[in-house]
Short mmCIF file of C-alpha atoms in Angstrom, two decimals:
data_model
loop_
_atom_site.label_atom_id
_atom_site.label_comp_id
_atom_site.label_asym_id
_atom_site.label_seq_id
_atom_site.Cartn_x
_atom_site.Cartn_y
_atom_site.Cartn_z
CA UNK A 48 79.16 106.21 101.18
CA UNK A 49 79.27 110.05 101.62
CA UNK A 50 79.03 112.79 98.86
CA UNK A 51 82.46 113.65 97.23
CA UNK A 52 81.47 117.19 96.85
CA UNK A 53 83.11 120.52 95.52
CA UNK A 54 83.28 123.67 98.09
CA UNK A 55 79.93 125.58 97.68
CA UNK A 56 80.49 128.92 95.46
CA UNK A 57 78.56 131.68 96.57
CA UNK A 58 79.92 134.35 94.50
CA UNK A 59 78.24 136.21 91.15
CA UNK A 60 77.79 133.94 88.31
CA UNK A 61 80.38 135.00 85.58
CA UNK A 62 80.25 134.21 81.94
CA UNK A 63 82.26 131.14 80.88
CA UNK A 64 82.74 128.85 78.04
CA UNK A 65 80.22 125.98 78.62
CA UNK A 66 82.16 122.79 79.88
CA UNK A 67 81.39 120.22 76.94
CA UNK A 68 84.20 117.52 77.40
CA UNK A 69 82.66 116.35 80.78
CA UNK A 70 80.04 113.73 80.67
CA UNK A 71 78.85 111.77 83.79
CA UNK A 72 80.68 108.29 84.06
CA UNK A 73 78.07 105.36 83.66
CA UNK A 74 79.80 102.71 85.83
CA UNK A 75 77.20 100.24 84.83
CA UNK A 76 78.42 100.21 81.27
CA UNK A 77 82.04 99.13 82.44
CA UNK A 78 83.26 95.44 82.46
CA UNK A 79 84.29 95.60 86.16
CA UNK A 80 80.58 96.49 87.31
CA UNK A 81 79.22 93.97 84.89
CA UNK A 82 81.34 91.21 85.83
CA UNK A 83 80.80 91.84 89.54
CA UNK A 84 77.10 92.59 89.81
CA UNK A 85 76.75 88.65 87.58
CA UNK A 86 79.16 87.06 89.49
CA UNK A 87 79.20 88.39 93.25
CA UNK A 88 76.49 86.42 94.20
CA UNK A 89 78.02 83.11 93.11
CA UNK A 90 81.32 84.23 94.51
CA UNK A 91 80.21 84.68 98.10
CA UNK A 92 77.85 81.60 97.87
CA UNK A 93 81.00 79.49 97.21
CA UNK A 94 83.23 81.30 100.03
CA UNK A 95 80.46 80.63 102.84
CA UNK A 96 80.61 77.03 102.04
CA UNK A 97 84.37 77.39 103.26
CA UNK A 98 83.77 80.08 105.77
CA UNK A 99 83.30 83.18 103.71
CA UNK A 100 85.44 85.94 103.04
CA UNK A 101 86.00 88.66 105.60
CA UNK A 102 83.72 91.53 106.24
CA UNK A 103 85.94 94.22 104.41
CA UNK A 104 86.17 92.24 101.34
CA UNK A 105 82.50 91.86 100.81
CA UNK A 106 81.63 95.62 101.80
CA UNK A 107 84.31 96.49 99.28
CA UNK A 108 82.63 94.70 96.50
CA UNK A 109 79.10 95.90 97.53
CA UNK A 110 80.32 99.55 97.71
CA UNK A 111 81.91 98.94 94.21
CA UNK A 112 78.02 98.19 92.90
CA UNK A 113 76.82 101.54 94.59
CA UNK A 114 79.76 104.08 93.64
CA UNK A 115 78.48 106.45 90.89
CA UNK A 116 74.99 105.22 90.61
CA UNK A 117 72.51 107.88 91.04
CA UNK A 118 69.73 105.72 92.22
CA UNK A 119 72.00 105.18 95.46
CA UNK A 120 72.42 108.62 96.26
CA UNK A 121 73.32 111.83 94.59
CA UNK A 122 73.94 115.70 94.99
CA UNK A 123 72.23 118.59 93.26
CA UNK A 124 73.68 121.46 91.62
CA UNK A 125 72.03 124.62 90.18
CA UNK A 126 73.59 127.02 87.95
CA UNK A 127 72.87 130.74 89.59
CA UNK A 128 72.45 132.17 86.30
CA UNK A 129 70.15 130.01 84.09
CA UNK A 130 68.91 127.92 86.99
CA UNK A 131 69.69 124.51 85.27
CA UNK A 132 70.43 121.55 87.28
CA UNK A 133 73.02 118.87 87.29
CA UNK A 134 72.88 115.74 89.46
CA UNK A 135 76.13 114.17 90.33
CA UNK A 136 76.33 110.53 91.68
CA UNK A 137 77.99 109.66 95.21
CA UNK A 138 81.30 107.95 95.43
CA UNK A 139 82.54 105.01 97.67
CA UNK A 140 85.71 106.30 98.35
CA UNK A 141 86.98 102.72 98.92
CA UNK A 142 90.52 101.31 98.37
CA UNK A 143 91.61 98.31 96.24
CA UNK A 144 88.89 98.00 93.65
CA UNK A 145 86.95 101.24 92.10
CA UNK A 146 88.77 102.67 89.52
CA UNK A 147 87.00 106.07 90.05
CA UNK A 148 87.79 106.71 93.40
CA UNK A 149 91.00 105.50 93.18
CA UNK A 150 91.90 108.04 90.50
CA UNK A 151 90.45 110.73 92.78
CA UNK A 152 92.59 109.53 95.54
CA UNK A 153 95.72 109.35 93.42
CA UNK A 154 95.19 112.63 92.06
CA UNK A 155 94.54 114.43 95.08
CA UNK A 156 97.77 112.73 96.62
CA UNK A 157 99.88 113.65 93.96
CA UNK A 158 99.26 117.31 93.89
CA UNK A 159 99.44 117.34 97.69
CA UNK A 160 103.01 115.79 97.42
CA UNK A 161 104.35 118.47 94.75
CA UNK A 162 102.67 121.30 95.85
CA UNK A 163 103.31 120.74 99.60
CA UNK A 164 105.97 118.01 100.44
CA UNK A 165 108.55 117.35 98.16
CA UNK A 166 110.76 120.59 97.78
CA UNK A 167 112.42 121.53 94.44
CA UNK A 168 115.32 119.11 94.54
CA UNK A 169 115.88 116.08 92.58
CA UNK A 170 114.15 112.95 93.22
CA UNK A 171 115.19 109.47 92.55
CA UNK A 172 112.52 106.01 92.37
CA UNK A 173 113.29 103.32 94.23
CA UNK A 174 111.50 99.84 93.61
CA UNK A 175 112.06 96.90 95.63
CA UNK A 176 110.15 93.81 95.29
CA UNK A 177 110.24 90.82 97.16
CA UNK A 178 110.32 86.57 96.79
CA UNK A 179 106.70 85.06 96.33
CA UNK A 180 106.95 83.39 99.82
CA UNK A 181 107.24 87.01 101.50
CA UNK A 182 104.51 88.45 99.19
CA UNK A 183 101.82 85.88 100.67
CA UNK A 184 102.66 86.48 104.30
CA UNK A 185 103.10 90.08 104.03
CA UNK A 186 99.78 90.64 102.26
CA UNK A 187 97.57 90.26 105.30
CA UNK A 188 100.19 91.07 107.84
CA UNK A 189 100.47 94.71 107.22
CA UNK A 190 102.56 95.50 110.28
CA UNK A 191 105.17 93.16 109.28
CA UNK A 192 104.93 94.71 105.58
CA UNK A 193 105.68 97.99 107.05
CA UNK A 194 108.41 96.68 109.08
CA UNK A 195 110.14 94.88 106.26
CA UNK A 196 109.83 97.91 103.91
CA UNK A 197 110.88 100.16 106.56
CA UNK A 198 114.09 98.41 106.94
CA UNK A 199 114.63 98.92 102.99
CA UNK A 200 113.91 102.66 103.49
CA UNK A 201 116.48 103.16 106.26
CA UNK A 202 119.07 101.45 104.31
CA UNK A 203 118.59 103.43 101.43
CA UNK A 204 118.72 106.86 103.30
CA UNK A 205 121.78 105.42 105.37
CA UNK A 206 123.43 104.65 102.09
CA UNK A 207 122.84 108.12 101.23
CA UNK A 208 124.56 109.54 104.03
CA UNK A 209 127.21 107.74 104.05
CA UNK A 210 127.78 108.81 100.50
CA UNK A 211 127.66 112.68 102.03
CA UNK A 212 129.97 111.76 104.84
CA UNK A 213 132.29 110.90 102.12
CA UNK A 214 132.03 113.87 100.67
CA UNK A 215 132.55 115.95 103.69
CA UNK A 216 129.05 116.59 104.46
CA UNK A 217 128.50 115.91 108.25
CA UNK A 218 125.39 115.76 110.05
CA UNK A 219 123.57 115.51 106.57
CA UNK A 220 119.94 114.36 106.31
CA UNK A 221 117.40 113.01 103.73
CA UNK A 222 113.92 112.07 103.17
CA UNK A 223 111.70 109.81 101.33
CA UNK A 224 108.35 109.07 100.64
CA UNK A 225 107.16 105.21 100.28
CA UNK A 226 103.80 103.91 98.59
CA UNK A 227 103.18 100.48 99.30
CA UNK A 228 101.67 98.89 96.02
CA UNK A 229 99.57 95.67 96.48
CA UNK A 230 99.30 94.60 92.47
CA UNK A 231 100.91 93.89 89.57
CA UNK A 232 99.80 94.63 85.75
CA UNK A 233 97.94 91.44 85.39
CA UNK A 234 95.66 92.10 88.50
CA UNK A 235 97.64 90.11 90.59
CA UNK A 236 98.56 90.16 94.18
CA UNK A 237 102.28 91.66 94.55
CA UNK A 238 103.50 93.41 97.44
CA UNK A 239 106.13 95.57 96.70
CA UNK A 240 107.17 99.24 97.63
CA UNK A 241 108.11 102.35 95.47
CA UNK A 242 109.88 104.89 97.26
CA UNK A 243 110.60 108.38 96.13
CA UNK A 244 114.15 109.33 97.51
CA UNK A 245 115.56 112.76 97.38
CA UNK A 246 118.74 112.19 95.13
CA UNK A 247 120.88 114.32 97.72
CA UNK A 248 121.03 115.39 101.57
CA UNK A 249 120.27 118.61 103.33
CA UNK A 250 122.55 120.31 105.97
CA UNK A 251 121.18 122.75 108.58
CA UNK A 252 123.11 126.07 109.01
CA UNK A 253 124.24 127.86 112.40
CA UNK A 254 120.78 130.10 111.35
CA UNK A 255 118.50 127.30 110.90
CA UNK A 256 118.13 127.44 107.40
CA UNK A 257 119.17 124.23 105.32
CA UNK A 258 121.18 123.64 101.87
CA UNK A 259 120.35 120.87 99.60
CA UNK A 260 123.77 118.85 98.29
CA UNK A 261 123.12 116.69 95.17
CA UNK A 262 124.87 113.26 95.01
CA UNK A 263 125.89 111.39 92.07
CA UNK A 264 123.83 108.45 90.95
CA UNK A 265 124.60 105.28 92.49
CA UNK A 266 126.61 102.50 90.67
CA UNK A 267 125.53 98.85 89.67
CA UNK A 268 127.89 97.57 92.08
CA UNK A 269 126.66 99.87 95.15
CA UNK A 270 123.09 98.90 94.06
CA UNK A 271 124.03 95.06 94.55
CA UNK A 272 125.86 95.81 98.02
CA UNK A 273 122.82 97.51 98.97
CA UNK A 274 119.96 94.83 98.04
CA UNK A 275 122.65 92.41 99.87
CA UNK A 276 122.16 94.29 102.93
CA UNK A 277 118.73 94.53 102.59
CA UNK A 278 118.02 91.03 101.93
CA UNK A 279 120.26 89.94 104.93
CA UNK A 280 118.48 92.78 107.47
CA UNK A 281 115.03 91.42 106.31
CA UNK A 282 115.70 87.74 106.77
CA UNK A 283 117.30 88.47 109.89
CA UNK A 284 114.35 90.65 111.28
CA UNK A 285 111.88 88.05 110.00
CA UNK A 286 113.87 85.17 111.75
CA UNK A 287 113.83 87.31 115.04
CA UNK A 288 109.84 87.03 115.15
CA UNK A 289 109.82 83.42 114.37
CA UNK A 290 109.34 83.27 110.88
CA UNK A 291 110.74 80.22 109.13
CA UNK A 292 111.92 78.29 112.01
CA UNK A 293 108.53 76.54 113.05
CA UNK A 294 107.38 78.71 116.04
CA UNK A 295 104.52 80.47 116.94
CA UNK A 296 105.49 83.35 114.77
CA UNK A 297 105.26 80.96 111.44
CA UNK A 298 101.35 81.03 111.94
CA UNK A 299 99.46 81.90 109.10
CA UNK A 300 96.53 84.74 109.98
CA UNK A 301 95.04 85.00 106.48
CA UNK A 302 93.92 81.19 106.71
CA UNK A 303 93.22 81.39 110.33
CA UNK A 304 90.81 84.27 109.85
CA UNK A 305 89.51 83.32 106.10
CA UNK A 306 90.54 79.99 104.24
CA UNK A 307 89.00 81.40 101.39
CA UNK A 308 91.20 84.57 101.26
CA UNK A 309 94.23 82.94 102.05
CA UNK A 310 93.66 80.48 98.62
CA UNK A 311 92.89 83.87 96.74
CA UNK A 312 96.20 85.09 97.94
CA UNK A 313 98.13 81.76 96.93
CA UNK A 314 96.45 81.37 93.77
CA UNK A 315 96.94 85.18 92.49
CA UNK A 316 100.84 85.27 93.71
CA UNK A 317 101.13 81.79 91.98
CA UNK A 318 99.09 82.97 89.06
CA UNK A 319 96.78 79.92 88.98
CA UNK A 320 93.30 79.65 89.13
CA UNK A 321 91.88 79.62 92.23
CA UNK A 322 87.66 79.33 91.18
CA UNK A 323 86.28 78.21 87.96
CA UNK A 324 86.20 75.38 85.89
CA UNK A 325 89.87 74.51 86.62
CA UNK A 326 91.30 75.24 90.16
CA UNK A 327 95.09 75.14 90.31
CA UNK A 328 95.56 75.38 86.75
CA UNK A 329 97.86 78.38 85.19
CA UNK A 330 95.87 81.40 84.24
CA UNK A 331 95.91 81.64 80.52
CA UNK A 332 98.73 84.22 79.16
CA UNK A 333 97.78 85.64 75.50
CA UNK A 334 100.70 86.72 73.14
CA UNK A 335 103.13 84.43 74.89
CA UNK A 336 105.78 83.33 72.13
CA UNK A 337 105.80 79.83 73.84
CA UNK A 338 103.29 78.29 76.61
CA UNK A 339 105.19 77.62 79.91
CA UNK A 340 108.51 79.20 78.53
CA UNK A 341 110.43 81.23 80.89
CA UNK A 342 112.47 84.08 79.84
CA UNK A 343 116.30 84.40 81.16
CA UNK A 344 116.28 87.31 83.48
CA UNK A 345 118.25 90.25 82.05
CA UNK A 346 119.05 93.02 84.43
CA UNK A 347 119.10 96.46 83.16
CA UNK A 348 121.50 99.59 84.55
CA UNK A 349 120.90 100.37 88.17
CA UNK A 350 119.07 97.25 88.66
CA UNK A 351 120.12 94.03 91.22
CA UNK A 352 118.63 90.79 91.79
CA UNK A 353 119.31 88.25 94.40
CA UNK A 354 117.20 85.14 95.74
CA UNK A 355 113.68 86.97 94.44
CA UNK A 356 114.67 90.47 96.13
CA UNK A 357 114.80 92.77 93.00
CA UNK A 358 115.92 96.50 93.26
CA UNK A 359 115.66 99.12 90.62
CA UNK A 360 116.62 102.85 90.68
CA UNK A 361 117.17 103.86 87.25
CA UNK A 362 114.38 106.77 87.14
CA UNK A 363 115.40 110.08 88.64
CA UNK A 364 113.64 113.34 87.92
CA UNK A 365 115.29 117.09 88.53
CA UNK A 366 111.97 118.66 89.71
CA UNK A 367 114.22 122.02 90.25
CA UNK A 368 114.21 122.30 86.15
CA UNK A 369 111.87 123.50 83.74
CA UNK A 370 108.98 121.10 83.62
CA UNK A 371 110.45 119.03 86.56
CA UNK A 372 107.19 119.41 88.94
CA UNK A 373 104.99 118.14 86.29
CA UNK A 374 106.93 114.95 85.68
CA UNK A 375 107.34 114.57 89.48
CA UNK A 376 103.53 114.60 89.75
CA UNK A 377 103.03 111.97 86.77
CA UNK A 378 105.37 109.62 88.76
CA UNK A 379 103.58 110.25 92.03
CA UNK A 380 100.29 109.42 90.31
CA UNK A 381 101.98 106.34 88.91
CA UNK A 382 102.93 105.26 92.62
CA UNK A 383 99.46 105.83 93.84
CA UNK A 384 97.44 104.53 91.16
CA UNK A 385 94.60 101.98 91.52
CA UNK A 386 95.25 98.77 90.68
CA UNK A 387 92.82 98.36 87.79
CA UNK A 388 91.78 100.35 85.09
CA UNK A 389 88.65 100.35 82.93
CA UNK A 390 89.95 100.81 79.70
CA UNK A 391 92.39 97.73 80.42
CA UNK A 392 89.76 95.39 80.97
CA UNK A 393 87.32 93.67 77.97
CA UNK A 394 85.26 90.51 77.67
CA UNK A 395 85.78 87.59 75.53
CA UNK A 396 83.12 86.04 73.63
CA UNK A 397 83.21 82.84 75.96
CA UNK A 398 82.30 85.07 79.17
CA UNK A 399 86.07 85.50 80.31
CA UNK A 400 87.69 88.45 81.52
CA UNK A 401 90.45 89.95 79.51
CA UNK A 402 93.01 91.99 81.29
CA UNK A 403 95.66 93.93 79.15
CA UNK A 404 99.26 94.18 80.80
CA UNK A 405 100.78 97.69 81.01
CA UNK A 406 103.58 96.53 78.93
CA UNK A 407 104.37 93.31 77.33
CA UNK A 408 106.46 90.83 79.31
CA UNK A 409 109.62 89.42 78.02
CA UNK A 410 107.91 86.23 76.69
CA UNK A 411 105.44 88.44 74.61
CA UNK A 412 102.57 87.88 77.13
CA UNK A 413 100.21 90.69 76.67
CA UNK A 414 96.88 89.71 78.00
CA UNK A 415 95.74 87.59 80.91
CA UNK A 416 92.45 85.68 80.67
CA UNK A 417 90.63 84.87 83.85
CA UNK A 418 87.09 82.89 84.12
CA UNK A 419 84.76 85.44 86.00
CA UNK A 420 84.76 83.63 89.24
CA UNK A 421 88.55 83.70 89.52
CA UNK A 422 88.68 87.07 88.43
CA UNK A 423 86.56 88.13 91.63
CA UNK A 424 88.92 85.73 93.32
CA UNK A 425 91.52 88.11 92.19
CA UNK A 426 90.33 91.22 93.16
CA UNK A 427 89.54 89.80 96.48
CA UNK A 428 93.23 89.12 97.14
CA UNK A 429 93.95 92.96 95.96
CA UNK A 430 91.83 94.46 98.56
CA UNK A 431 93.97 96.01 101.76
CA UNK A 432 92.89 95.77 105.04
CA UNK A 433 90.76 98.81 106.15
CA UNK A 434 92.74 101.45 108.13
CA UNK A 435 96.04 100.61 107.29
CA UNK A 436 98.28 103.38 105.54
CA UNK A 437 99.91 102.79 102.30
CA UNK A 438 101.88 105.65 102.30
CA UNK A 439 104.76 106.51 104.57
CA UNK A 440 106.99 109.43 105.16
CA UNK A 441 110.60 108.90 106.33
CA UNK A 442 113.51 111.01 107.22
CA UNK A 443 113.12 114.51 106.95
CA UNK A 444 109.73 114.40 105.27
CA UNK A 445 108.40 112.51 108.21
CA UNK A 446 106.02 114.57 110.23
CA UNK A 447 108.18 114.66 113.58
CA UNK A 448 111.20 116.00 112.06
CA UNK A 449 112.72 118.99 113.22
CA UNK A 450 113.89 120.08 109.46
CA UNK A 451 110.55 119.42 107.88
CA UNK A 452 109.16 122.85 107.75
CA UNK A 453 112.41 124.04 106.47
CA UNK A 454 112.57 121.13 103.83
CA UNK A 455 109.27 121.29 102.68
CA UNK A 456 109.62 125.05 101.88
CA UNK A 457 112.85 124.62 100.04
CA UNK A 458 112.98 126.71 96.86
CA UNK A 459 109.30 126.84 96.85
CA UNK A 460 107.01 129.84 96.78
CA UNK A 461 105.28 130.28 100.25
CA UNK A 462 101.24 130.53 99.44
CA UNK A 463 99.68 133.24 101.60
CA UNK A 464 97.23 131.70 104.32
CA UNK A 465 93.63 132.97 103.85
CA UNK A 466 92.57 135.93 105.95
CA UNK A 467 95.89 136.77 107.74
CA UNK A 468 98.54 137.27 104.60
CA UNK A 469 100.93 135.35 106.19
CA UNK A 470 103.33 134.23 103.56
CA UNK A 471 105.98 132.46 106.01
CA UNK A 472 104.58 129.01 105.64
CA UNK A 473 103.31 126.66 102.59
CA UNK A 474 99.47 126.25 102.59
CA UNK A 475 98.57 122.68 103.17
CA UNK A 476 94.73 123.10 102.20
CA UNK A 477 93.89 120.08 99.94
CA UNK A 478 92.08 120.39 96.88
CA UNK A 479 88.52 120.09 96.52
CA UNK A 480 86.79 117.24 94.20
CA UNK A 481 86.00 119.67 91.32
CA UNK A 482 89.43 121.02 91.53
CA UNK A 483 91.07 117.51 91.34
CA UNK A 484 88.88 116.77 88.38
CA UNK A 485 90.31 119.93 86.81
CA UNK A 486 93.73 119.22 87.52
CA UNK A 487 93.31 115.97 86.31
CA UNK A 488 91.44 115.82 83.09
CA UNK A 489 91.20 119.34 82.31
CA UNK A 490 87.52 120.47 82.37
CA UNK A 491 85.68 122.17 85.31
CA UNK A 492 82.51 120.30 86.41
CA UNK A 493 81.29 123.28 88.04
CA UNK A 494 80.87 125.12 84.74
CA UNK A 495 77.01 125.20 83.64
CA UNK A 496 76.97 122.97 80.22
CA UNK A 497 74.14 125.24 79.03
CA UNK A 498 75.18 128.88 79.82
CA UNK A 499 78.75 128.52 81.19
CA UNK A 500 77.86 129.86 84.51
CA UNK A 501 79.02 128.47 88.11
CA UNK A 502 77.08 125.35 89.43
CA UNK A 503 76.67 125.83 93.14
CA UNK A 504 75.73 123.08 95.47
CA UNK A 505 72.06 122.65 96.70
CA UNK A 506 71.82 119.41 98.72
CA UNK A 507 73.10 115.84 99.11
CA UNK A 508 69.96 113.34 98.55
CA UNK A 509 70.10 109.87 100.28
CA UNK A 510 66.23 108.94 101.02
CA UNK A 511 65.21 106.45 97.97
CA UNK A 512 61.80 108.42 97.61
CA UNK A 513 63.36 111.68 96.78
CA UNK A 514 66.04 110.27 94.77
CA UNK A 515 63.51 108.88 92.72
CA UNK A 516 61.53 112.25 92.41
CA UNK A 517 64.99 113.79 91.32
CA UNK A 518 65.40 111.40 88.46
CA UNK A 519 62.12 111.58 87.24
CA UNK A 520 62.31 115.44 87.06
CA UNK A 521 65.78 115.13 85.53
CA UNK A 522 64.14 112.79 82.92
CA UNK A 523 66.83 110.80 80.49
CA UNK A 524 69.51 112.73 80.75
CA UNK A 525 70.37 111.68 84.25
#
């Protein structure tokens, strides 16, 4: 666990309005923290009887219980005017569970993508969902998941290039950003991809300058044909690597490393209980018009469905128009959001965890009710393997593209670099933690609540005895 600190400020303290809207979060009061704290020992004990869970899963749970708790480490800030101090807890910075760290990561990535990556051109979101059988296999095999989603992205980019050639645009290129999500709104394992594709193509002139050409929205017929092509390429790729034919490539790596984690995957995808009083029983849905009823699938505009493969491309944003950058940033936040939100979790009187769906399902379901142990099993399935990228760049937005520098600067005001006054390129300095809080929530963490002065970073405290002294000096306010 490392401090997530704002950049030190050493200038003169200026009078500012006190920041009264900020209040340090108390993770111990959230439903997520209380459920994990109360039931994690029992979950790990039951898992150990069947070989245990991988270390990265247990570490994610343990770090969640330390994140935002002052007793596990803190940073000290002091106002240079009135000398009052503020203690800020450390963050775990883990993916998969922590809503707070996931929210910071989401805000940071969205700001970077909008400010420094996607140019001021129209953008369309393409969403690919996969059959349940593939979700289970790809949930653990990240390399194969990237390969499968890469086939889809290349098909979309090729589709855009073909339409450009039909309009007389030769040597046209386009780009995309892919967000691999592992979760659905019911805290279920759902491996799918949100791909932000520039809604047009770039061409390069002889002088090296690029020009953007917008393309019309695809038709329903074109979308269905594209999904048919994607499905064929994905199945052919998987068969080439031994899937579905009984060869060694058809092994189950999740079950080989951890039978418990494999069971968590299967139960989460099937929406059945993994642990608790009724293993294998369907998870209880609240608000459904008829228990067990299946509503007929109704496809909307710009949506296609073939044998469990689902493609959606209705949402488009004109970032080159007024307010477009703000709408794009909200879309990127949605694509990069964490799997859980504290305000969607609650506890029933019998101790079960209630998860509110983002939008009601077609059968009227609004909430899912989980036994606490089964809820931990569902959380375990959502944790991604460490050091695996979940955000990928393609085409002219890829790092090695020869047009990337011209594309990302297209119709964008260049920002001077510090010191040299060079305005020929875009500055790629990532925002600090306090800046992200200010951008996402509208309050300045570094404004002194007493006098409105500027809070200055003093030190990071990790020793337990020193932490206890700081907490005792701060009193109940800490």
